[in-house]
Structures are given as structure tokens and as C-alpha cells.
Amino acid sequence: MIKTVMIDGKEVPFKVSASFPLVYKANFNTDILTLILPLLSEILEGLGDEAIVDGKVVITPLALSEMLKNVYSLEYVDIMNLFWTLAKCADDSIPEPIKWFGQFDEFPMVDIGKEVFPMLFNSLISKKKLGNLATTKKKAANK
């Protein structure tokens, strides 16, 4: 799954694939699950029913704001490493993170996250499980 995002006047492709965890581990010497699982847990706690449409996570600015209120486990550099890895999966020729980020005068993390995170989350959680989560939340709200 590839998503191209305009950043500082440049088209930047991001890709989620099966190699994503391997690229992350090879470059940052840690398993991506140590970052992703707490992040997913915290985000799912703040995920409203309106953020799941037809079994896919749809992130609106309001939904992102609500989700990020629950995220305490991340450092800014964690998100940067995540974005770099997704970009590296799309284009193996990009340089090391410091040089790659250095080419941008602006790198609006929240705007990029709105574009990239749904793709990442949709690749990690099956549509069936997302549908079950939405149903469970609706049932709990109706009680």
C-alpha cells in the first residue's frame, strides 16, 4: 500500500509492506512492536465509532486530536523514525534519517500523520477486527 504526500513542495511516497518491521529493526535496532503496540492501544482507547467506516480507520482532524490525547508512550523522534521507515520502504534510495529530514524546511507531522497513519493502522488490524471493535463499542454505549 503506497500513499504519496506533498511535503515542503516535494512528493514523498510512503509504503506499508511486509518488509516494514525489518527495515525499522535494521535501522533503529529495536522491534517496531515495542513502538506500535502501545501506540495502537492508546489510540484505540480514544478511537470513536465515527473513525471506523466500512472496516477502515478514517482519521479526521477531530478524531486525530482525540486519539493523540491518549498517546503518552511516544517521543517525537519515534514518529520521525516511523515516517522515515515508511518512506524508505517506498524508496530505498533515500538517505539516512538525518540527511533525509534535513532536506525539508517544513515537515508538518500532524498533517503527514493524518495521511499516513490510517494506511499503517489498516495494514496492522484486519477489517473484521475493526468491524468487531466498532460493534463492541456501539453495544457498550447503548447499555
Short mmCIF file of C-alpha atoms in Angstrom, two decimals:
data_model
loop_
_atom_site.label_atom_id
_atom_site.label_comp_id
_atom_site.label_asym_id
_atom_site.label_seq_id
_atom_site.Cartn_x
_atom_site.Cartn_y
_atom_site.Cartn_z
CA MET A 1 0.00 0.00 0.00
CA ILE A 2 1.58 3.33 -1.09
CA LYS A 3 0.48 6.86 -0.23
CA THR A 4 2.15 9.94 -1.73
CA VAL A 5 2.13 13.07 0.42
CA MET A 6 3.22 16.58 -0.59
CA ILE A 7 5.80 17.79 1.95
CA ASP A 8 7.53 21.14 1.57
CA GLY A 9 6.80 21.16 -2.17
CA LYS A 10 8.07 17.61 -2.73
CA GLU A 11 6.05 14.48 -3.48
CA VAL A 12 7.06 11.89 -0.89
CA PRO A 13 5.83 8.29 -1.18
CA PHE A 14 5.20 6.23 1.95
CA LYS A 15 4.72 2.48 1.79
CA VAL A 16 3.47 -0.14 4.20
CA SER A 17 4.60 -3.64 3.31
CA ALA A 18 5.67 -6.85 4.99
CA SER A 19 9.26 -5.54 4.97
CA PHE A 20 8.35 -2.55 7.15
CA PRO A 21 9.27 -4.19 10.51
CA LEU A 22 12.55 -5.50 9.07
CA VAL A 23 13.58 -2.09 7.70
CA TYR A 24 12.75 -0.49 11.05
CA LYS A 25 14.73 -3.08 13.03
CA ALA A 26 17.74 -2.89 10.68
CA ASN A 27 17.94 0.88 11.00
CA PHE A 28 16.91 1.57 14.60
CA ASN A 29 17.96 -1.67 16.31
CA THR A 30 14.62 -2.19 18.01
CA ASP A 31 11.47 -4.08 17.18
CA ILE A 32 8.67 -1.95 15.76
CA LEU A 33 6.14 -3.72 18.01
CA THR A 34 7.68 -2.01 21.04
CA LEU A 35 6.54 1.25 19.45
CA ILE A 36 3.40 0.18 17.60
CA LEU A 37 1.59 -1.92 20.23
CA PRO A 38 1.50 0.74 22.97
CA LEU A 39 0.64 3.33 20.32
CA LEU A 40 -2.19 1.22 18.92
CA SER A 41 -3.52 0.52 22.39
CA GLU A 42 -3.51 4.20 23.33
CA ILE A 43 -5.04 5.26 20.02
CA LEU A 44 -7.76 2.61 20.06
CA GLU A 45 -8.80 3.83 23.52
CA GLY A 46 -9.53 7.24 22.00
CA LEU A 47 -10.95 5.94 18.75
CA GLY A 48 -14.57 6.97 18.35
CA ASP A 49 -17.12 4.93 16.39
CA GLU A 50 -17.08 7.60 13.69
CA ALA A 51 -13.41 6.80 12.99
CA ILE A 52 -14.26 3.32 11.65
CA VAL A 53 -16.07 3.33 8.31
CA ASP A 54 -16.63 0.10 6.37
CA GLY A 55 -13.95 -1.66 8.38
CA LYS A 56 -11.30 1.01 7.76
CA VAL A 57 -9.86 3.63 10.08
CA VAL A 58 -10.81 7.09 8.83
CA ILE A 59 -8.91 9.81 10.63
CA THR A 60 -10.47 13.26 10.64
CA PRO A 61 -8.71 16.20 12.33
CA LEU A 62 -11.10 15.91 15.28
CA ALA A 63 -10.58 12.14 15.56
CA LEU A 64 -6.79 12.60 15.37
CA SER A 65 -6.94 15.21 18.10
CA GLU A 66 -8.95 12.90 20.35
CA MET A 67 -6.67 9.93 19.65
CA LEU A 68 -3.47 11.87 20.30
CA LYS A 69 -4.77 12.91 23.72
CA ASN A 70 -4.25 9.28 24.76
CA VAL A 71 -0.74 8.89 23.34
CA TYR A 72 1.82 9.09 26.12
CA SER A 73 4.35 6.46 25.08
CA LEU A 74 5.87 8.21 22.06
CA GLU A 75 8.71 10.62 21.66
CA TYR A 76 8.88 12.98 18.69
CA VAL A 77 11.85 11.07 17.28
CA ASP A 78 9.82 7.83 17.38
CA ILE A 79 7.31 9.33 14.97
CA MET A 80 10.12 10.67 12.78
CA ASN A 81 11.70 7.19 12.66
CA LEU A 82 8.33 5.70 11.78
CA PHE A 83 7.82 8.16 8.90
CA TRP A 84 11.38 7.65 7.64
CA THR A 85 10.90 3.86 7.63
CA LEU A 86 7.66 4.16 5.65
CA ALA A 87 9.43 6.45 3.17
CA LYS A 88 12.42 4.08 2.96
CA CYS A 89 10.06 1.19 2.16
CA ALA A 90 8.68 3.24 -0.74
CA ASP A 91 12.07 4.47 -1.98
CA ASP A 92 15.17 2.52 -0.97
CA SER A 93 17.43 5.28 -2.31
CA ILE A 94 16.56 7.84 0.38
CA PRO A 95 19.50 8.72 2.65
CA GLU A 96 19.87 8.14 6.38
CA PRO A 97 17.24 9.88 8.54
CA ILE A 98 19.27 12.97 9.48
CA LYS A 99 20.08 13.76 5.84
CA TRP A 100 16.59 12.87 4.64
CA PHE A 101 14.81 15.10 7.18
CA GLY A 102 17.42 17.81 6.54
CA GLN A 103 16.09 18.30 3.01
CA PHE A 104 12.79 19.65 4.35
CA ASP A 105 12.34 23.16 5.71
CA GLU A 106 8.88 22.15 6.92
CA PHE A 107 7.72 18.71 8.00
CA PRO A 108 4.18 19.03 9.40
CA MET A 109 3.99 15.85 11.49
CA VAL A 110 0.25 16.05 12.25
CA ASP A 111 -0.72 16.66 8.62
CA ILE A 112 1.51 13.83 7.44
CA GLY A 113 0.18 11.57 10.18
CA LYS A 114 -3.41 12.17 9.01
CA GLU A 115 -2.38 10.85 5.60
CA VAL A 116 -0.05 8.02 6.63
CA PHE A 117 -1.37 6.61 9.92
CA PRO A 118 -4.66 5.26 8.50
CA MET A 119 -2.66 3.30 5.93
CA LEU A 120 -0.40 1.93 8.67
CA PHE A 121 -3.27 1.05 11.03
CA ASN A 122 -5.31 -0.55 8.27
CA SER A 123 -2.35 -2.78 7.45
CA LEU A 124 -1.95 -3.88 11.08
CA ILE A 125 -5.56 -4.61 12.02
CA SER A 126 -7.87 -6.78 9.95
CA LYS A 127 -11.10 -5.25 8.65
CA LYS A 128 -13.02 -7.92 10.54
CA LYS A 129 -11.42 -6.92 13.86
CA LEU A 130 -12.07 -3.23 13.19
CA GLY A 131 -15.70 -4.05 12.45
CA ASN A 132 -15.90 -6.07 15.67
CA LEU A 133 -14.36 -3.18 17.62
CA ALA A 134 -16.95 -0.75 16.26
CA THR A 135 -19.79 -3.17 17.09
CA THR A 136 -18.47 -3.76 20.61
CA LYS A 137 -18.16 -0.01 21.26
CA LYS A 138 -21.71 0.62 19.99
CA LYS A 139 -23.10 -2.15 22.20
CA ALA A 140 -21.25 -0.76 25.24
CA ALA A 141 -22.55 2.75 24.51
CA ASN A 142 -26.15 1.52 24.28
CA LYS A 143 -26.06 -0.14 27.71
#
